[in-house]
Coordinates of C-alpha atoms in Angstrom, one line a residue:
Chain A
M230 CA 275.4 -72.7 20.8
K231 CA 271.8 -71.8 20.0
I232 CA 271.1 -71.7 16.3
S233 CA 269.5 -68.5 15.1
Y234 CA 267.6 -68.2 11.9
N235 CA 268.1 -64.4 11.8
V236 CA 270.9 -62.6 10.1
N237 CA 274.5 -62.9 11.6
K238 CA 276.9 -60.0 12.0
N239 CA 278.4 -60.6 8.5
G240 CA 275.0 -60.3 6.8
F241 CA 274.5 -64.0 6.3
Y242 CA 271.6 -66.4 7.1
G243 CA 273.4 -69.7 7.3
D244 CA 275.1 -70.1 3.8
F245 CA 273.0 -67.3 2.3
G246 CA 273.1 -63.6 2.0
G247 CA 276.1 -61.3 2.0
A248 CA 276.7 -58.4 -0.4
F249 CA 278.0 -59.4 -3.8
V250 CA 278.0 -56.0 -5.3
P251 CA 280.2 -54.2 -7.8
E252 CA 282.7 -51.7 -6.4
M253 CA 280.5 -48.9 -7.7
M254 CA 277.8 -49.8 -5.1
H255 CA 280.2 -50.5 -2.3
A256 CA 280.2 -47.1 -0.6
N257 CA 276.4 -46.9 -0.6
I258 CA 275.9 -50.3 0.8
E259 CA 278.6 -49.7 3.4
E260 CA 276.9 -46.4 4.4
L261 CA 273.6 -48.2 4.8
K262 CA 275.2 -51.1 6.7
S263 CA 276.9 -48.9 9.2
K264 CA 273.8 -46.7 9.8
Y265 CA 270.6 -48.5 9.3
I266 CA 270.3 -50.1 12.8
K267 CA 271.5 -47.0 14.6
I268 CA 269.2 -44.6 12.8
S269 CA 266.1 -46.9 12.9
S270 CA 266.5 -47.4 16.7
E271 CA 266.8 -43.7 17.5
K272 CA 263.9 -42.5 19.6
S273 CA 262.8 -39.8 17.2
F274 CA 262.8 -42.3 14.3
V275 CA 260.8 -44.9 16.2
K276 CA 258.3 -42.3 17.2
E277 CA 257.8 -40.9 13.7
F278 CA 257.7 -44.4 12.2
D279 CA 255.1 -45.6 14.7
E280 CA 252.9 -42.6 14.3
L281 CA 252.9 -42.9 10.5
L282 CA 252.1 -46.6 10.7
K283 CA 249.2 -45.8 13.1
N284 CA 247.7 -42.7 11.5
Y285 CA 248.7 -43.0 7.9
V286 CA 248.9 -46.7 7.2
G287 CA 246.1 -47.6 9.6
R288 CA 247.9 -50.0 12.0
P289 CA 247.6 -52.1 13.9
T290 CA 245.8 -54.2 11.3
P291 CA 243.2 -56.5 12.7
L292 CA 243.8 -60.2 13.5
Y293 CA 240.5 -61.6 12.3
F294 CA 239.1 -64.9 13.3
A295 CA 237.7 -66.5 10.2
E296 CA 234.8 -68.4 11.5
R297 CA 233.2 -69.9 8.5
L298 CA 236.6 -71.1 7.2
S299 CA 237.5 -72.4 10.7
N300 CA 234.2 -74.4 10.8
K301 CA 234.7 -75.9 7.4
Y302 CA 238.3 -77.0 8.1
K303 CA 237.7 -77.9 11.7
T304 CA 240.5 -75.8 13.1
K305 CA 241.2 -72.2 14.3
I306 CA 242.1 -69.9 11.4
Y307 CA 243.1 -66.3 11.9
L308 CA 243.9 -63.7 9.2
K309 CA 246.3 -60.9 9.7
R310 CA 244.7 -58.2 7.7
E311 CA 247.6 -56.5 5.9
D312 CA 245.2 -56.1 3.0
L313 CA 243.6 -53.3 5.0
C314 CA 246.9 -51.2 5.0
H315 CA 246.8 -48.0 3.1
T316 CA 247.6 -48.8 -0.6
G317 CA 246.2 -52.3 -0.2
A318 CA 249.2 -54.4 1.0
H319 CA 251.9 -54.8 3.5
K320 CA 254.5 -53.2 1.2
I321 CA 253.9 -49.7 2.7
N322 CA 255.4 -50.8 6.1
N323 CA 258.8 -51.0 4.5
T324 CA 258.5 -47.9 2.3
I325 CA 257.6 -45.8 5.3
G326 CA 260.6 -47.1 7.1
Q327 CA 263.0 -46.6 4.2
I328 CA 261.8 -43.1 3.3
L329 CA 262.4 -42.0 6.9
L330 CA 265.9 -43.6 6.7
A331 CA 266.6 -41.9 3.4
K332 CA 265.7 -38.5 4.9
K333 CA 268.1 -39.1 7.8
L334 CA 270.8 -40.0 5.2
G335 CA 270.2 -36.7 3.5
K336 CA 269.0 -38.3 0.2
N337 CA 266.5 -36.3 -1.9
R338 CA 265.9 -38.7 -4.8
I339 CA 264.2 -42.1 -4.5
I340 CA 264.4 -45.0 -6.9
A341 CA 262.6 -48.3 -6.7
E342 CA 261.8 -51.4 -8.8
T343 CA 258.4 -52.9 -9.1
G344 CA 256.9 -56.0 -10.6
A345 CA 253.1 -56.1 -10.0
G346 CA 253.3 -52.4 -9.1
Q347 CA 252.4 -52.7 -5.4
H348 CA 255.8 -51.7 -4.2
G349 CA 256.0 -49.0 -6.8
V350 CA 252.7 -47.6 -5.6
A351 CA 253.8 -47.9 -1.9
T352 CA 257.0 -46.0 -2.8
A353 CA 255.3 -43.4 -4.9
T354 CA 252.9 -42.9 -2.0
V355 CA 255.5 -42.2 0.7
C356 CA 257.5 -40.0 -1.8
A357 CA 254.4 -37.9 -2.3
L358 CA 253.9 -37.8 1.5
M359 CA 257.4 -36.5 2.0
G360 CA 257.7 -34.4 -1.1
V361 CA 260.6 -36.3 -2.6
K362 CA 261.4 -37.0 -6.2
C363 CA 260.5 -40.6 -7.2
I364 CA 261.5 -42.8 -10.1
I365 CA 260.1 -46.3 -10.5
Y366 CA 261.6 -48.9 -12.8
M367 CA 259.2 -51.4 -14.2
G368 CA 259.6 -54.0 -16.8
E369 CA 258.0 -53.1 -20.1
V370 CA 255.9 -56.3 -20.1
D371 CA 254.6 -55.5 -16.5
I372 CA 253.7 -52.0 -17.5
T373 CA 251.3 -53.4 -19.9
R374 CA 250.0 -56.1 -17.5
Q375 CA 249.5 -53.8 -14.6
A376 CA 248.1 -50.7 -16.1
P377 CA 246.0 -49.6 -13.1
N378 CA 249.0 -49.5 -10.8
V379 CA 251.1 -47.6 -13.4
A380 CA 248.2 -45.0 -13.5
R381 CA 248.3 -44.8 -9.7
M382 CA 252.0 -44.2 -9.6
K383 CA 251.7 -41.4 -12.1
M384 CA 248.8 -39.9 -10.2
L385 CA 251.0 -39.8 -7.2
G386 CA 253.7 -37.9 -9.1
A387 CA 256.2 -40.7 -9.7
E388 CA 258.0 -41.1 -13.0
V389 CA 257.7 -44.7 -14.3
R390 CA 260.6 -45.8 -16.4
P391 CA 260.3 -48.9 -18.5
A392 CA 263.0 -51.6 -18.3
I393 CA 263.5 -52.6 -21.9
C394 CA 266.4 -55.0 -21.6
G395 CA 266.4 -58.8 -21.0
S396 CA 263.0 -60.3 -20.2
K397 CA 261.5 -56.8 -19.4
T398 CA 260.0 -58.0 -16.1
L399 CA 260.8 -57.6 -12.4
K400 CA 264.4 -58.8 -12.5
D401 CA 265.2 -56.4 -15.3
A402 CA 263.5 -53.5 -13.5
T403 CA 265.8 -54.4 -10.5
N404 CA 268.9 -54.3 -12.8
E405 CA 267.9 -50.9 -14.1
A406 CA 267.3 -49.6 -10.6
I407 CA 270.8 -50.8 -9.5
R408 CA 272.3 -49.1 -12.6
D409 CA 270.6 -45.9 -11.7
W410 CA 272.0 -46.1 -8.2
I411 CA 275.5 -46.7 -9.6
N412 CA 275.1 -43.6 -11.7
N413 CA 273.7 -41.5 -8.9
P414 CA 275.4 -42.6 -5.8
I415 CA 275.3 -39.3 -3.9
D416 CA 271.8 -38.0 -3.8
T417 CA 269.8 -41.2 -4.3
H418 CA 268.4 -43.9 -2.0
Y419 CA 267.2 -47.1 -3.5
I420 CA 264.1 -48.5 -1.8
I421 CA 264.2 -52.3 -2.4
G422 CA 260.7 -53.7 -2.0
S423 CA 261.5 -57.2 -0.7
V424 CA 263.9 -59.1 1.6
V425 CA 266.2 -59.5 -1.4
G426 CA 269.4 -57.8 -2.6
P427 CA 272.7 -57.2 -0.9
H428 CA 273.0 -57.0 2.9
P429 CA 271.7 -55.0 4.7
Y430 CA 268.6 -54.9 2.6
P431 CA 267.1 -58.3 3.5
D432 CA 267.5 -57.5 7.2
M433 CA 266.4 -53.9 7.0
V434 CA 263.2 -54.8 5.1
A435 CA 262.5 -57.7 7.5
R436 CA 262.9 -55.3 10.4
F437 CA 260.5 -52.8 9.0
Q438 CA 258.0 -55.6 8.1
S439 CA 258.4 -57.2 11.6
V440 CA 255.6 -55.0 12.8
I441 CA 253.3 -57.6 11.3
G442 CA 254.5 -60.5 13.4
N443 CA 254.9 -58.3 16.5
E444 CA 251.3 -57.3 16.3
V445 CA 250.2 -60.9 15.8
K446 CA 251.9 -61.8 19.0
N447 CA 250.2 -59.2 21.1
Q448 CA 246.8 -59.8 19.5
L449 CA 246.9 -63.5 19.8
K450 CA 247.9 -63.2 23.5
K451 CA 244.8 -61.1 24.1
I452 CA 242.5 -63.3 22.1
E453 CA 243.8 -66.8 22.9
G454 CA 245.9 -66.1 26.0
N455 CA 248.9 -67.5 24.1
E456 CA 251.2 -65.5 21.8
N457 CA 252.4 -68.6 19.9
P458 CA 250.2 -70.0 17.1
N459 CA 250.9 -73.5 15.9
Y460 CA 251.5 -72.3 12.4
V461 CA 252.2 -69.1 10.6
I462 CA 251.6 -69.3 6.8
A463 CA 252.6 -66.8 4.1
C464 CA 253.2 -66.6 0.4
V465 CA 256.8 -66.1 -0.8
G466 CA 257.9 -64.3 -3.9
G467 CA 260.9 -62.4 -2.7
G468 CA 259.4 -62.9 0.7
S469 CA 258.8 -59.7 2.5
N470 CA 255.3 -60.3 3.9
A471 CA 256.5 -63.8 5.1
A472 CA 259.7 -62.3 6.7
G473 CA 257.5 -59.8 8.5
I474 CA 255.1 -62.2 10.0
F475 CA 257.7 -64.9 10.8
Y476 CA 260.2 -62.4 12.3
P477 CA 259.4 -62.8 16.0
Y478 CA 258.9 -66.5 15.7
L479 CA 262.0 -67.4 13.7
D480 CA 263.9 -68.9 16.7
N481 CA 260.8 -70.2 18.4
K482 CA 260.4 -73.7 17.2
K483 CA 257.0 -74.2 18.9
V484 CA 255.7 -72.2 16.0
K485 CA 255.8 -73.9 12.6
I486 CA 256.6 -71.8 9.6
I487 CA 255.1 -72.5 6.2
C488 CA 256.2 -70.7 3.0
V489 CA 254.0 -70.9 0.0
E490 CA 255.5 -70.5 -3.4
A491 CA 253.9 -70.2 -6.8
A492 CA 254.0 -73.4 -8.8
G493 CA 252.7 -71.6 -11.9
K494 CA 251.4 -74.1 -14.4
G495 CA 253.1 -76.9 -12.3
I496 CA 256.6 -77.6 -11.0
D497 CA 257.6 -79.7 -14.1
S498 CA 255.8 -77.5 -16.7
G499 CA 258.7 -75.2 -17.4
E500 CA 256.5 -72.4 -16.3
S501 CA 256.8 -72.0 -12.6
A502 CA 258.2 -69.8 -9.9
A503 CA 258.8 -72.4 -7.2
T504 CA 262.3 -71.4 -6.4
S505 CA 263.0 -73.7 -3.5
V506 CA 262.3 -76.8 -5.7
L507 CA 263.7 -75.5 -9.0
G508 CA 266.4 -73.2 -7.8
K509 CA 270.1 -73.7 -7.1
E510 CA 272.5 -71.7 -4.9
G511 CA 273.9 -68.7 -6.8
I512 CA 274.1 -64.9 -6.8
I513 CA 271.2 -62.7 -7.8
H514 CA 271.0 -58.9 -7.3
G515 CA 273.9 -59.0 -4.9
S516 CA 272.8 -61.8 -2.7
K517 CA 273.8 -65.4 -2.4
T518 CA 270.6 -67.4 -2.3
L519 CA 268.5 -70.0 -4.2
L520 CA 267.6 -68.9 -7.6
M521 CA 266.3 -70.3 -10.9
Q522 CA 269.0 -70.6 -13.4
T523 CA 270.4 -72.6 -16.3
A524 CA 273.2 -75.1 -15.7
D525 CA 275.5 -72.4 -17.1
G526 CA 274.5 -69.9 -14.4
Q527 CA 272.2 -67.7 -16.5
I528 CA 269.2 -66.4 -14.6
T529 CA 265.9 -67.7 -16.0
E530 CA 262.5 -66.1 -16.2
P531 CA 260.0 -67.6 -13.7
Y532 CA 256.3 -67.7 -14.3
S533 CA 253.2 -67.3 -12.1
I534 CA 249.7 -66.0 -12.8
S535 CA 250.5 -63.6 -9.9
A536 CA 253.0 -60.9 -10.9
G537 CA 254.1 -60.5 -7.3
L538 CA 255.4 -64.0 -7.0
D539 CA 257.4 -64.4 -10.3
Y540 CA 260.8 -63.5 -9.0
P541 CA 263.6 -66.0 -9.9
G542 CA 265.1 -65.9 -6.4
I543 CA 263.9 -65.9 -2.8
G544 CA 265.3 -63.8 0.0
P545 CA 268.4 -65.3 1.8
M546 CA 266.4 -65.7 5.0
H547 CA 263.9 -68.0 3.3
A548 CA 266.7 -69.9 1.5
N549 CA 268.1 -70.7 4.9
L550 CA 264.6 -71.6 6.3
Y551 CA 264.4 -74.0 3.4
R552 CA 267.9 -75.5 3.6
S553 CA 267.8 -75.8 7.4
G554 CA 264.4 -77.4 7.4
R555 CA 263.1 -74.7 9.8
G556 CA 260.4 -73.7 7.3
Q557 CA 258.1 -76.0 5.3
F558 CA 257.8 -75.1 1.7
I559 CA 254.7 -75.8 -0.3
S560 CA 254.0 -74.9 -3.9
I561 CA 250.6 -74.0 -5.2
D562 CA 249.7 -73.8 -8.9
D563 CA 247.7 -71.1 -10.7
K564 CA 244.5 -73.1 -10.7
D565 CA 244.4 -73.8 -6.9
A566 CA 245.4 -70.2 -6.2
M567 CA 242.7 -68.8 -8.3
E568 CA 240.1 -71.1 -6.8
W569 CA 241.1 -69.8 -3.3
G570 CA 240.7 -66.2 -4.5
L571 CA 237.1 -67.1 -5.0
N572 CA 236.8 -69.2 -1.9
L573 CA 238.0 -66.5 0.4
S574 CA 235.8 -63.9 -1.3
R575 CA 232.7 -66.1 -0.9
M576 CA 233.3 -67.5 2.5
E577 CA 234.7 -64.5 4.3
G578 CA 233.9 -61.6 2.1
I579 CA 237.5 -60.8 1.5
I580 CA 238.9 -60.5 -2.0
P581 CA 242.6 -61.4 -1.7
A582 CA 245.4 -60.5 -4.0
I583 CA 246.4 -63.5 -6.1
E584 CA 249.7 -63.7 -4.3
T585 CA 247.8 -64.0 -1.0
S586 CA 245.4 -66.6 -2.4
H587 CA 248.3 -69.0 -2.9
A588 CA 248.8 -69.1 0.9
F589 CA 245.2 -70.1 1.7
A590 CA 245.4 -73.1 -0.7
V591 CA 247.5 -74.8 1.9
L592 CA 244.2 -75.6 3.7
D593 CA 243.6 -78.3 1.2
K594 CA 247.1 -79.7 1.4
I595 CA 247.7 -80.0 5.1
K596 CA 245.4 -81.6 7.7
F597 CA 245.3 -79.4 10.7
L598 CA 244.1 -80.4 14.2
K599 CA 241.0 -79.1 15.9
D600 CA 242.9 -77.1 18.5
D601 CA 245.6 -75.8 16.1
I602 CA 245.9 -72.1 15.9
I603 CA 246.8 -71.0 12.3
V604 CA 247.7 -67.5 11.3
F605 CA 247.6 -66.6 7.6
N606 CA 249.2 -63.4 6.4
C607 CA 246.5 -61.9 4.3
S608 CA 249.1 -59.8 2.7
G609 CA 247.2 -57.9 0.1
R610 CA 243.8 -57.1 -1.3
G611 CA 242.6 -58.2 -4.8
D612 CA 241.5 -54.9 -6.4
K613 CA 244.6 -54.9 -8.6
D614 CA 243.8 -58.5 -9.7
L615 CA 240.1 -58.0 -10.6
G616 CA 240.9 -58.1 -14.3
T617 CA 242.7 -61.4 -14.0
Y618 CA 240.0 -62.9 -11.8
I619 CA 237.2 -61.7 -14.1
D620 CA 239.0 -63.1 -17.2
Y621 CA 239.8 -66.4 -15.5
F622 CA 236.3 -67.1 -14.1
K623 CA 234.5 -65.4 -16.9
L624 CA 232.5 -63.4 -14.3
Chain B
M142 CA 306.1 -63.9 -15.6
N143 CA 302.4 -63.5 -16.3
R144 CA 301.8 -61.8 -19.7
I145 CA 299.9 -59.0 -17.9
N146 CA 302.9 -58.1 -15.8
K147 CA 305.1 -58.3 -18.9
V148 CA 303.0 -55.8 -20.9
F149 CA 303.2 -53.3 -18.0
K150 CA 306.9 -53.8 -17.8
N151 CA 307.5 -53.2 -21.5
K152 CA 304.8 -50.9 -22.8
K153 CA 303.3 -47.5 -22.0
D154 CA 300.0 -46.0 -23.0
I155 CA 298.4 -49.4 -23.0
L156 CA 295.3 -50.0 -25.0
S157 CA 293.0 -52.7 -23.8
I158 CA 289.9 -53.7 -25.7
Y159 CA 286.8 -55.4 -24.4
F160 CA 284.4 -57.5 -26.5
T161 CA 281.6 -59.9 -25.6
A162 CA 282.3 -63.5 -26.5
G163 CA 279.6 -64.8 -28.9
F164 CA 278.9 -61.4 -30.4
P165 CA 278.1 -60.6 -33.2
N166 CA 278.3 -64.3 -34.0
L167 CA 279.0 -67.4 -31.9
S168 CA 282.2 -68.3 -33.6
D169 CA 283.8 -64.8 -33.9
T170 CA 285.9 -65.1 -30.7
N171 CA 289.2 -66.1 -32.2
S172 CA 289.0 -63.9 -35.3
I173 CA 288.3 -60.9 -33.1
I174 CA 291.2 -61.7 -30.8
Q175 CA 293.6 -62.1 -33.8
S176 CA 292.4 -58.9 -35.5
L177 CA 292.9 -57.0 -32.3
D178 CA 296.3 -58.4 -31.9
N179 CA 297.3 -57.6 -35.5
S180 CA 295.9 -54.1 -35.1
G181 CA 298.4 -53.4 -32.3
V182 CA 296.2 -53.6 -29.2
D183 CA 298.2 -54.4 -26.0
M184 CA 295.7 -56.4 -24.0
I185 CA 292.2 -58.0 -24.6
E186 CA 289.3 -58.5 -22.2
V187 CA 286.9 -61.3 -23.3
G188 CA 283.5 -60.8 -21.8
L189 CA 281.7 -64.0 -20.6
P190 CA 278.1 -63.1 -21.3
F191 CA 275.6 -63.0 -18.4
S192 CA 271.8 -62.6 -18.4
D193 CA 271.9 -59.8 -15.8
P194 CA 275.1 -57.7 -16.1
L195 CA 274.2 -55.0 -13.7
A196 CA 277.5 -53.1 -13.8
D197 CA 277.3 -52.7 -17.6
G198 CA 275.3 -50.3 -19.7
P199 CA 272.8 -51.1 -22.4
T200 CA 275.3 -51.6 -25.3
I201 CA 277.2 -54.4 -23.4
Q202 CA 274.0 -55.9 -22.1
Q203 CA 272.5 -56.1 -25.6
S204 CA 275.6 -57.7 -26.9
S205 CA 275.4 -60.2 -24.0
T206 CA 271.8 -61.0 -24.7
I207 CA 272.6 -61.7 -28.4
A208 CA 275.7 -63.8 -27.4
L209 CA 273.6 -66.0 -25.2
K210 CA 270.9 -66.3 -27.8
N211 CA 273.7 -67.4 -30.2
G212 CA 274.5 -70.2 -27.8
M213 CA 277.5 -68.9 -26.0
T214 CA 278.3 -70.8 -22.7
T215 CA 281.3 -71.1 -20.4
T216 CA 282.2 -74.5 -21.8
K217 CA 281.9 -73.3 -25.4
L218 CA 284.1 -70.3 -24.7
F219 CA 286.9 -72.5 -23.3
D220 CA 286.6 -74.8 -26.3
Q221 CA 287.0 -71.8 -28.6
L222 CA 290.0 -70.6 -26.8
K223 CA 291.8 -73.9 -26.9
G224 CA 294.2 -73.1 -29.8
L225 CA 294.7 -69.6 -28.6
R226 CA 298.3 -69.7 -27.5
K227 CA 299.5 -71.2 -30.7
V228 CA 298.5 -68.0 -32.6
T229 CA 298.9 -65.1 -30.1
N230 CA 300.9 -64.0 -27.2
I231 CA 298.8 -61.0 -26.2
P232 CA 297.6 -60.9 -22.5
I233 CA 294.0 -62.0 -22.3
I234 CA 291.6 -61.4 -19.4
I235 CA 288.2 -62.9 -19.0
M236 CA 285.6 -60.5 -17.6
G237 CA 282.6 -62.2 -16.2
Y238 CA 280.0 -62.0 -13.5
F239 CA 280.3 -64.3 -10.5
N240 CA 277.2 -66.5 -10.9
P241 CA 278.3 -68.3 -14.1
I242 CA 281.8 -68.7 -12.6
M243 CA 280.4 -70.1 -9.4
Q244 CA 278.2 -72.6 -11.2
Y245 CA 281.2 -73.7 -13.3
G246 CA 283.2 -74.0 -10.0
V247 CA 285.8 -71.4 -9.2
E248 CA 288.6 -73.9 -9.1
S249 CA 287.6 -75.5 -12.4
F250 CA 287.3 -72.1 -13.9
C251 CA 290.8 -71.1 -12.9
K252 CA 292.2 -74.4 -14.0
D253 CA 290.6 -74.1 -17.5
C254 CA 291.7 -70.5 -17.7
K255 CA 295.3 -71.7 -17.1
S256 CA 295.0 -74.5 -19.6
V257 CA 293.9 -72.3 -22.5
G258 CA 296.3 -69.5 -21.6
I259 CA 294.1 -66.9 -19.9
D260 CA 296.1 -64.5 -17.8
G261 CA 293.6 -62.9 -15.5
L262 CA 290.0 -62.2 -14.5
I263 CA 287.8 -59.3 -13.8
I264 CA 284.7 -60.2 -11.8
P265 CA 282.9 -57.0 -11.0
D266 CA 280.4 -58.5 -8.5
L267 CA 282.9 -60.5 -6.5
P268 CA 283.9 -58.0 -3.7
V269 CA 287.6 -57.8 -2.9
E270 CA 287.2 -59.0 0.7
I271 CA 285.2 -62.2 -0.3
Y272 CA 287.8 -62.9 -3.0
Y273 CA 290.6 -62.5 -0.6
K274 CA 289.1 -64.7 2.1
N275 CA 287.8 -67.5 -0.1
Y276 CA 289.5 -67.5 -3.5
N277 CA 292.9 -65.9 -3.5
K278 CA 294.8 -69.1 -3.0
T279 CA 293.0 -70.8 -5.8
F280 CA 293.8 -68.0 -8.2
E281 CA 297.4 -68.0 -7.1
K282 CA 297.6 -71.8 -7.6
Y283 CA 296.8 -71.4 -11.3
N284 CA 298.7 -68.1 -11.7
I285 CA 295.5 -66.3 -12.6
L286 CA 295.6 -62.6 -11.7
N287 CA 292.5 -61.0 -10.4
M288 CA 291.9 -57.3 -11.2
F289 CA 289.8 -55.0 -8.9
L290 CA 287.9 -51.8 -9.6
I291 CA 288.1 -48.6 -7.8
T292 CA 285.7 -45.6 -8.1
P293 CA 285.7 -42.0 -7.0
Q294 CA 283.8 -43.2 -3.9
T295 CA 286.3 -45.9 -2.9
S296 CA 287.9 -45.0 0.4
I297 CA 291.7 -44.5 0.8
E298 CA 292.0 -47.5 3.1
R299 CA 290.1 -49.7 0.7
I300 CA 292.3 -48.5 -2.2
K301 CA 295.4 -49.3 -0.2
F302 CA 294.0 -52.8 0.6
I303 CA 293.2 -53.4 -3.0
D304 CA 296.7 -52.2 -4.0
K305 CA 298.3 -54.5 -1.5
I306 CA 296.6 -57.7 -2.7
S307 CA 296.6 -56.8 -6.4
S308 CA 299.3 -58.4 -8.6
G309 CA 298.1 -57.2 -12.0
F310 CA 296.7 -53.8 -12.4
I311 CA 293.9 -51.7 -10.8
Y312 CA 290.9 -50.8 -12.9
M313 CA 290.1 -47.2 -12.2
V314 CA 286.4 -46.5 -13.0
S315 CA 286.4 -43.1 -14.6
S316 CA 283.3 -41.8 -13.0
F317 CA 280.1 -42.6 -11.2
S318 CA 278.9 -44.6 -14.0
I319 CA 278.2 -47.9 -15.6
T320 CA 279.9 -48.7 -18.8
G321 CA 279.1 -46.5 -21.8
A322 CA 280.9 -44.0 -24.0
V323 CA 281.3 -40.3 -23.2
N324 CA 283.1 -37.7 -25.2
S325 CA 285.4 -36.0 -22.7
F326 CA 286.3 -36.0 -19.1
Q327 CA 285.0 -33.5 -16.6
K328 CA 287.0 -31.5 -14.1
E329 CA 285.9 -33.7 -11.2
Q330 CA 287.1 -36.8 -13.0
K331 CA 290.6 -35.3 -13.6
E332 CA 290.8 -34.3 -9.9
Y333 CA 290.0 -37.9 -8.9
F334 CA 292.6 -39.3 -11.3
E335 CA 295.2 -36.9 -9.8
R336 CA 294.2 -37.8 -6.3
I337 CA 294.8 -41.5 -7.0
N338 CA 298.1 -40.9 -8.8
K339 CA 299.4 -39.0 -5.7
M340 CA 298.9 -42.2 -3.7
N341 CA 301.9 -43.8 -5.4
L342 CA 300.3 -47.2 -5.6
K343 CA 302.5 -50.2 -6.4
S344 CA 299.9 -51.5 -8.9
P345 CA 299.7 -49.8 -12.3
L346 CA 296.4 -48.1 -13.1
L347 CA 294.2 -48.5 -16.2
I348 CA 291.2 -46.2 -16.7
G349 CA 288.0 -47.7 -18.0
F350 CA 284.3 -46.8 -18.4
G351 CA 283.6 -43.9 -20.7
I352 CA 286.6 -44.2 -23.0
S353 CA 285.3 -43.9 -26.5
N354 CA 287.7 -42.1 -28.8
K355 CA 291.1 -40.7 -29.4
Q356 CA 290.4 -37.7 -27.1
T357 CA 289.3 -39.7 -24.1
Y358 CA 292.1 -42.3 -24.6
T359 CA 294.7 -39.5 -24.8
D360 CA 293.3 -37.9 -21.7
A361 CA 293.2 -41.2 -19.8
V362 CA 296.9 -42.1 -20.5
K363 CA 297.9 -38.8 -19.0
Y364 CA 296.7 -40.1 -15.6
S365 CA 297.3 -43.8 -16.0
R366 CA 299.3 -46.5 -17.7
G367 CA 296.5 -47.0 -20.2
A368 CA 292.9 -47.3 -21.0
I369 CA 290.2 -49.9 -21.5
I370 CA 287.5 -49.5 -24.2
G371 CA 284.4 -51.6 -24.2
S372 CA 281.0 -50.1 -25.3
A373 CA 282.5 -48.0 -28.1
F374 CA 284.2 -51.0 -29.6
I375 CA 281.0 -53.1 -29.3
K376 CA 279.1 -50.4 -31.1
H377 CA 281.8 -50.4 -33.9
L378 CA 281.5 -54.2 -34.2
K379 CA 277.8 -54.0 -34.4
E380 CA 277.8 -51.3 -37.1
K381 CA 280.9 -52.2 -39.1
G382 CA 281.5 -55.9 -38.4
V383 CA 284.5 -58.0 -37.6
N384 CA 286.4 -57.1 -40.8
K385 CA 286.8 -53.4 -39.9
I386 CA 288.4 -53.8 -36.4
S387 CA 291.7 -52.3 -37.4
D388 CA 289.9 -49.0 -38.5
F389 CA 288.7 -48.5 -35.0
I390 CA 292.1 -49.2 -33.4
K391 CA 293.8 -46.9 -35.9
K392 CA 291.5 -44.0 -35.1
I393 CA 292.3 -44.4 -31.4
R394 CA 296.0 -44.7 -31.8
Q395 CA 296.7 -42.3 -34.7

């Protein structure tokens, strides 16, 4: 039997995934599970989704040949320009899909969690677009760290509710959003921002993000006459931009997959977010996956200079890519990531999000061949990180 | 016979109290259990604290955070419970999230439960079908009962399945809500209780979530074999301390 790295009919990727949810969430998850594929494949849905991606988000995003970078590293480097999406990152592909789904399910209240604020902004944006009530949960600590995005969400009409329990960051914001959903199961849809959470979320989000990889295939065919690159490379926090660009290549082993995690201050420093190295199999937010935890099973707080990568777990798809060996995992520390923020800015005129910078640092870790075709997911732009960059480089 | 089944055989208007192990102090576990037993409580749920208790409200989450800070762990809890059955015969359930139990090993967990005299478990984020497929036999091997939740949204077929595989009681979640105290039940909740009662399930029902005072307890026992109180008791512990436990129980039972 051919091995597939995509989700199976029970909601698992190999050993990982499933829906480990309290009974209070069961009916909602079950409703989504039974309807998400049917609704999102309906002609009218596909038409509306495609039109919004084209005219509102600005898709297809370019596949850009990075000439100076290619010359320096003596290989062929392409950037999939998700940083050019409306709101500045790939996150909006998923929120457009889920808001349309929520409408079809008859939900008129949207909740979401956010860490760095990118998913919060993307959710607030589509709620404004559709005229739907929007509540964003955000850790109290992140609200302080990410003030510009909080302001954007408010400007867009969303209510930002602080998560004040636990470590007051992304995982606690996720807990609060889940609690809200438990308390409001009838009128509310929960837009999860990454390929995490109980089935069907990882698959649903991956499908909405798969537009990234599908476009790469078409674009590469036109440019190179070959739809298969040698490598696709993306950063992984929860893993939605990676899942999106890997999606059409998952079962095509001619294409090597590289996942880049945040090492923070170093794998052994105690301040890291490199889940594949530091994590163990367990349950987080309703999904069986690899997660950072104590020996006693308490979920620990990860660290990265990039707020979008400091999630203590990874999506079940990525956990399976890791365990099966289908994906190569590399961790990049704060210092190398920050340097690459500057490198990409000065060599290609593109200021990347710090999350995205992690992916590019792989160029110094792997020796690529002259004829290799390498596609990086340039998942987000760096406007939101200017403060961090300026402080770091004393610009 | 398991102590849980015995209590349902012999008693009515059952009062079950939840507390978080390790709160307010690390070593309070046994004295809380004994005070509850002496105050005439019928059953006790010991909460194994978890960093991310997503089915619980802020009161229980805060108590869990403090308990973990105090140093509570799964191993420590079993150590504390070792002498338990020399001093009390009350049915005791551990309520915990699945990740800490999975890390301990489900079989080791059940085995240690049996050896200290724990009668059953409530694991809110272990769905009934995954339990039934993977863990039912292990629980039966050690005579540990597993209790499941139902909510106003749980379908009839699912309730029937839960009833079929339950050997203790069914935990009827009073509303669309995470744990936390309310003052009285609404009409919709009462209709839901009546609807479930009409199903004539073989398993006895206990109502939990939102039971806080004599009023809600009295209401709950009209529609069930008893009630579970969690957040309101934690609040009492926090404000009045371990020495005043009987005051709380008296107020509910008077």
